[in-house]
mmCIF file of C-alpha atoms in Angstrom:
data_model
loop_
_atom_site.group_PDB
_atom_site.id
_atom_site.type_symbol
_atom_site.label_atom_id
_atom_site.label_comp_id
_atom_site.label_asym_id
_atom_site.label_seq_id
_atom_site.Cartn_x
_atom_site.Cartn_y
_atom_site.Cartn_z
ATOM 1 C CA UNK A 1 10.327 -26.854 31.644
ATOM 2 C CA UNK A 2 7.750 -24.442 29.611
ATOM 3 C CA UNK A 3 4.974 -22.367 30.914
ATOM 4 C CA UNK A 4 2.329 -21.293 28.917
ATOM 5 C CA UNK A 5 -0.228 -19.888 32.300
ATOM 6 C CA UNK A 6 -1.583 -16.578 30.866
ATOM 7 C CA UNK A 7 1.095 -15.556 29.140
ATOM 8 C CA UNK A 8 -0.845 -14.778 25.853
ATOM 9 C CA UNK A 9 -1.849 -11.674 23.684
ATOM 10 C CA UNK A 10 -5.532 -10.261 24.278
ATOM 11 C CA UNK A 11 -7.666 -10.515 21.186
ATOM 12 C CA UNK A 12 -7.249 -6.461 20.822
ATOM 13 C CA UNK A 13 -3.294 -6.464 20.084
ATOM 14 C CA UNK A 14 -3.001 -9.210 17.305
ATOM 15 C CA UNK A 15 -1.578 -8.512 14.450
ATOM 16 C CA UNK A 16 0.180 -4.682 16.168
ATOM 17 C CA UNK A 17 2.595 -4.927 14.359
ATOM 18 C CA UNK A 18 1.406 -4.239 11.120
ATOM 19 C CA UNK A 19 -2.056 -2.641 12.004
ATOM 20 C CA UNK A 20 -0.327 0.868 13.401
ATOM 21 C CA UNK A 21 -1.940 2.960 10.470
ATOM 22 C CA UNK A 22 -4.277 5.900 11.084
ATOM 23 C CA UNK A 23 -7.223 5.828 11.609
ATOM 24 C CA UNK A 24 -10.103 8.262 9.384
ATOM 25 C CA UNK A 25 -13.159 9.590 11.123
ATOM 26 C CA UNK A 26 -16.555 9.875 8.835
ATOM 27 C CA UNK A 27 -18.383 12.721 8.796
ATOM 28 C CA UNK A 28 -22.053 13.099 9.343
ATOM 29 C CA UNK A 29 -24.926 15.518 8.410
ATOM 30 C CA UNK A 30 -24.795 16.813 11.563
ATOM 31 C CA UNK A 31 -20.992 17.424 11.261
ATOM 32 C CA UNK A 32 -21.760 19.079 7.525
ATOM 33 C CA UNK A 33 -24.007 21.550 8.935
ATOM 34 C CA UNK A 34 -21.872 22.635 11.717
ATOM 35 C CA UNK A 35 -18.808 23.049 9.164
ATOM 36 C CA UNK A 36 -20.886 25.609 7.502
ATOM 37 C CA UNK A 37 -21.993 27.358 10.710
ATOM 38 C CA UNK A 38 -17.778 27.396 11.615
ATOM 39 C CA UNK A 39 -16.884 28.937 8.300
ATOM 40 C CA UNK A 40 -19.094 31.790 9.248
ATOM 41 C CA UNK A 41 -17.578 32.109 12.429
ATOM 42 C CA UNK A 42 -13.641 32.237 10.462
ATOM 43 C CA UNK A 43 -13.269 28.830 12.040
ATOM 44 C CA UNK A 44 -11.621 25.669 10.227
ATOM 45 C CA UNK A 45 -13.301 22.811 11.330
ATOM 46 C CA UNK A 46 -10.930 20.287 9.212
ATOM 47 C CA UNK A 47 -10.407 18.285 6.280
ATOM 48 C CA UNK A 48 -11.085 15.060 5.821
ATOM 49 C CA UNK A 49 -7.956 13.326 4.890
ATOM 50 C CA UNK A 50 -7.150 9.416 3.698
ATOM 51 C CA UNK A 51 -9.378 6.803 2.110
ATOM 52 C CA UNK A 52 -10.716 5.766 5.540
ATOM 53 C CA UNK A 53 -10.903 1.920 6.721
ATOM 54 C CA UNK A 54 -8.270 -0.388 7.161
ATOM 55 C CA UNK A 55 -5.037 0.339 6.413
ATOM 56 C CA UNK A 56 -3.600 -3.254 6.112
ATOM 57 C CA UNK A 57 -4.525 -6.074 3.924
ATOM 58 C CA UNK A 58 -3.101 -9.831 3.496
ATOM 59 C CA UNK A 59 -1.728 -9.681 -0.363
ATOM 60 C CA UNK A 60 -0.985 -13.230 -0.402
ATOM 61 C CA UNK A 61 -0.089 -16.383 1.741
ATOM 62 C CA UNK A 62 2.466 -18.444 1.115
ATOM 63 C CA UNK A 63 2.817 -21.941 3.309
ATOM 64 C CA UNK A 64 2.490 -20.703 7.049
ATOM 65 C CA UNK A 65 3.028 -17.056 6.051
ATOM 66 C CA UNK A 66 1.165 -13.954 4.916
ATOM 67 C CA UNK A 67 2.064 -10.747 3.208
ATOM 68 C CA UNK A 68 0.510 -8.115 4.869
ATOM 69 C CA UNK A 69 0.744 -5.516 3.328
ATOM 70 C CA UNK A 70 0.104 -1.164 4.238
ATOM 71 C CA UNK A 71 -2.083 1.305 1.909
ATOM 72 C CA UNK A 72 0.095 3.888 0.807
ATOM 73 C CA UNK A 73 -1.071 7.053 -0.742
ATOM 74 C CA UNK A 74 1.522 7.095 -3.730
ATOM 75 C CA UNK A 75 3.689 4.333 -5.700
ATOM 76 C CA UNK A 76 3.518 0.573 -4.593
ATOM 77 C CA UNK A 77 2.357 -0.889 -0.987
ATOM 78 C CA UNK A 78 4.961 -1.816 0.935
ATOM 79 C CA UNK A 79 4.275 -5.739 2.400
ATOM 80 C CA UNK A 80 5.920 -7.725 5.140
ATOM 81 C CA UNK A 81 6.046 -11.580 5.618
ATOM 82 C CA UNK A 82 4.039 -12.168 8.912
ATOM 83 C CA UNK A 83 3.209 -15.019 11.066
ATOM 84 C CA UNK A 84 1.162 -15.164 14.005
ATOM 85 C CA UNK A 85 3.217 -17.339 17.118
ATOM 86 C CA UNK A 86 1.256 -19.452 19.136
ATOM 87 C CA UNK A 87 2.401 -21.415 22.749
ATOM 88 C CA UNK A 88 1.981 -25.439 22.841
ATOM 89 C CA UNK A 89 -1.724 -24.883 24.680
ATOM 90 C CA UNK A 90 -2.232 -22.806 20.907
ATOM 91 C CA UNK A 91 -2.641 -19.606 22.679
ATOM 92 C CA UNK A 92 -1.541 -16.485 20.485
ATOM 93 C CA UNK A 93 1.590 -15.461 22.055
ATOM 94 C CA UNK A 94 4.052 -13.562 19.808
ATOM 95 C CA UNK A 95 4.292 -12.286 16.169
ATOM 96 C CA UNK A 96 6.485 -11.751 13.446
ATOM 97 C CA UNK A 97 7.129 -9.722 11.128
ATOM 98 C CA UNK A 98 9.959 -10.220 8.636
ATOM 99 C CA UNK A 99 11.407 -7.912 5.510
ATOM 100 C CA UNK A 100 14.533 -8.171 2.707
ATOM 101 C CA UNK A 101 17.024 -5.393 3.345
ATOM 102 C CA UNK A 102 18.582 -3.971 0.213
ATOM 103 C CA UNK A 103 22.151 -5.314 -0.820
ATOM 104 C CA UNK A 104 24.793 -4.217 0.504
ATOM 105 C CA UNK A 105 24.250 -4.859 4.232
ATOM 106 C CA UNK A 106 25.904 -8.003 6.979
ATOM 107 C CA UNK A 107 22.065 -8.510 6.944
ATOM 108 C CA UNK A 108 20.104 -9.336 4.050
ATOM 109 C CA UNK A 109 16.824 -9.496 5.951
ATOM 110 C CA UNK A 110 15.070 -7.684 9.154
ATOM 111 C CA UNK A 111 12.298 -8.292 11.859
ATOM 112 C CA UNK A 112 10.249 -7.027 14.177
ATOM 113 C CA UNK A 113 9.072 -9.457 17.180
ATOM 114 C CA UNK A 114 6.410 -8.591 19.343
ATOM 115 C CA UNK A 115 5.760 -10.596 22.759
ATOM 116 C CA UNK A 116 3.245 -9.755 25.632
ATOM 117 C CA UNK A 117 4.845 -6.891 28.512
ATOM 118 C CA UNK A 118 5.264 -9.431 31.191
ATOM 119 C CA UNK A 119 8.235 -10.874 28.872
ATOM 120 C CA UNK A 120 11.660 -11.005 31.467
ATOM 121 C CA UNK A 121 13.484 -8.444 29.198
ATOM 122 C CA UNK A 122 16.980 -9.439 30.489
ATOM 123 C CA UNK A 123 16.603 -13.540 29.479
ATOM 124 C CA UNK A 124 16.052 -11.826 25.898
ATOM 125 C CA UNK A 125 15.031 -13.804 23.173
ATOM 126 C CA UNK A 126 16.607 -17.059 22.265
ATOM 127 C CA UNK A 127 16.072 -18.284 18.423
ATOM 128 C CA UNK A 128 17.242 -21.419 17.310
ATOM 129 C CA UNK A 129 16.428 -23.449 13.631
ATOM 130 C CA UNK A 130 15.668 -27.121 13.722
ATOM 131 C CA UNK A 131 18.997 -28.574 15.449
ATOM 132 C CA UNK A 132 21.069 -25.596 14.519
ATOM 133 C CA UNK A 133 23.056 -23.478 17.076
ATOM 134 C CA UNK A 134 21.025 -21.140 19.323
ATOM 135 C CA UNK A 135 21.137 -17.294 19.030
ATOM 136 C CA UNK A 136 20.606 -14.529 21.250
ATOM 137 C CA UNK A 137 18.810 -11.363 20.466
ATOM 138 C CA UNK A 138 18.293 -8.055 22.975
ATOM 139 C CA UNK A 139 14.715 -6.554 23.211
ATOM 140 C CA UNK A 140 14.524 -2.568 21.682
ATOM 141 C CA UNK A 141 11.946 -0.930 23.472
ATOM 142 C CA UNK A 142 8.593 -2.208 25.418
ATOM 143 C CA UNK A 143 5.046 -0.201 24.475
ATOM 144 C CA UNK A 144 1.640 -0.474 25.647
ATOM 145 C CA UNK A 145 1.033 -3.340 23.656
ATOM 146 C CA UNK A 146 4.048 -4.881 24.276
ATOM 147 C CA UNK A 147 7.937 -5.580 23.906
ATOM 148 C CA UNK A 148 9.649 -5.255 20.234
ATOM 149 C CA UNK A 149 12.694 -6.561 19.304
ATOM 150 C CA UNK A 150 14.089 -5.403 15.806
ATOM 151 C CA UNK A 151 16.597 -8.072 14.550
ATOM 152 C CA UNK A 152 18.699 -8.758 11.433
ATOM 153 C CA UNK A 153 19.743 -11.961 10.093
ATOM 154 C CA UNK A 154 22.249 -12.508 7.708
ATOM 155 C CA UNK A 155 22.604 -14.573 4.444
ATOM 156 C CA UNK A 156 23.313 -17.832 6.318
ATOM 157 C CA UNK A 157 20.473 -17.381 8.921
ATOM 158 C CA UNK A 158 17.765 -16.898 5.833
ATOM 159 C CA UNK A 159 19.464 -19.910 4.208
ATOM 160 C CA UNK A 160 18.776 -21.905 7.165
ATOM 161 C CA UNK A 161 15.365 -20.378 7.656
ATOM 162 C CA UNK A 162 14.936 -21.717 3.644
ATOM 163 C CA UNK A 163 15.946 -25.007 4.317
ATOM 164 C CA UNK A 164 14.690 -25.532 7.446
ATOM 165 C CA UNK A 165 11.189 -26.617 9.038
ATOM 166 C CA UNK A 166 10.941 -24.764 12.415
ATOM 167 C CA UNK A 167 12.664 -22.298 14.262
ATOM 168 C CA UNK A 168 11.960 -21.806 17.767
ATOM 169 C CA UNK A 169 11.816 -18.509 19.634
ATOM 170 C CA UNK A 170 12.063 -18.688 23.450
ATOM 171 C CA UNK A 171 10.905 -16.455 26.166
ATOM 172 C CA UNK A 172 10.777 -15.924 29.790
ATOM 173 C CA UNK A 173 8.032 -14.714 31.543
ATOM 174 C CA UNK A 174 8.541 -12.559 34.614
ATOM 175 C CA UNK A 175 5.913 -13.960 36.637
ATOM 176 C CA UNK A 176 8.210 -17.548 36.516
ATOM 177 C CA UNK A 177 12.121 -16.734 35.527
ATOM 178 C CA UNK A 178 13.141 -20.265 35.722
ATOM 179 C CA UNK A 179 10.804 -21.467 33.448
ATOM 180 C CA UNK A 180 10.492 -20.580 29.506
ATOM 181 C CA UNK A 181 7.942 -20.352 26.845
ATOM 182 C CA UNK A 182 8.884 -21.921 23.171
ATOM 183 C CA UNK A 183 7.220 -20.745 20.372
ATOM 184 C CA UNK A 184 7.498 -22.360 17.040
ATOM 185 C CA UNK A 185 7.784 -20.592 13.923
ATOM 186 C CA UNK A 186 6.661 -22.640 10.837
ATOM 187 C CA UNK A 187 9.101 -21.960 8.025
ATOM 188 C CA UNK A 188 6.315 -23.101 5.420
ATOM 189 C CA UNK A 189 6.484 -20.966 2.902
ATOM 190 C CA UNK A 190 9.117 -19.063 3.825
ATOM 191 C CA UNK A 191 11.253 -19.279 0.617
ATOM 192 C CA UNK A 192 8.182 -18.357 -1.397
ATOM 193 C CA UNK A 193 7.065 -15.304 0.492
ATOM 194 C CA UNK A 194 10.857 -13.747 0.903
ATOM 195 C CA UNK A 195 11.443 -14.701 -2.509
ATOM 196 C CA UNK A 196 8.232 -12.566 -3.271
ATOM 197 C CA UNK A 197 9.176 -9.801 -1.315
ATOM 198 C CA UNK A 198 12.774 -9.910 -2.760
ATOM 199 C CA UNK A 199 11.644 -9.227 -6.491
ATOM 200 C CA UNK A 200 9.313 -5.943 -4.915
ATOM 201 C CA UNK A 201 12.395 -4.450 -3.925
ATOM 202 C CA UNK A 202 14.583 -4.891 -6.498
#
């Protein structure tokens, strides 16, 4: 049986995951005029520092996916595949956010899944592609904007997420452990954004 009673992101955490950046602070007249005052004084009232604004940007979309992708000061902005996870009542739930891993590795590609606080920690989170076999992943850490769970998948899992059309990630809220939330994870797209993000990194 699934639940989906108020067990949704605010408005003010979507898209966490990949908006983490720092933030600038203008300066005014006001602010000017006081800097020269402070110099006076021997007093260092700051430099500005950064470009201001946001920090993020979508690059591209790709089926059910975006690349969002972070300013960085020197050399190419890194980007992430990222999908927003909704519950079957359509509330925002969960996100994604999904990367290629250099060679080398058991797992050719990582993620970062972030689900609301009142997520029953010790259920973990259940994945499953299609009709495929199930898998279980542990949760990292919990913030104030909610539980993360870094995960790796290896060549087979991305070939199934390639050739698949849905995988489903399953929680369990704490407010009703014997009941579970499914959310589906379009794989629209999929092949085209990792195969985007693949050719960045090599």
């Amino acid at each position: 049986m699934n639940t989906s009673s108020a067990y949704a992101f605010g408005s003010a955490v979507i898209g966490a995951v990949m908006m983490l950046g720092v933030s600038a602070y203008a300066q005014d007249t006001t602010g000017a005029e006081e800097a020269g005052n402070g110099d006076a004084l021997g007093l260092s009232t700051g430099e500005v520092i950064g470009a201001g604004g946001d920090e993020s940007y979508t690059g591209a979309t790709h089926g059910d996916w975006e690349l969002v992708c972070m300013r960085a000061e020197e050399g190419e902005d890194p980007c992430q595949m990222y999908q927003l996870l909704r519950d079957a009542d359509g509330n925002a739930t969960a996100e994604i956010t999904m990367f290629p891993l250099p060679p080398g590795e058991e797992a050719v590609a990582g993620a970062t899944i972030l689900t609301p606080l009142e997520t029953l920690l010790t259920a973990q989170l259940v994945m499953q592609v299609d009709d495929g076999a199930a898998k279980r992943y542990p949760f990292t850490f919990c913030t104030a904007i909610g539980c993360i769970a870094r995960v790796g998948f290896t060549a087979a899992e991305v070939d199934a997420f390639r050739g698949g059309a849905t995988a489903t990630w399953r929680l369990v809220p704490v407010a009703a452990p014997d009941q579970t939330v499914d959310l589906n994870m379009s794989l629209i797209g999929f092949t085209a954004a990792f195969t985007d993000l693949t050719e960045d990194l090599q």
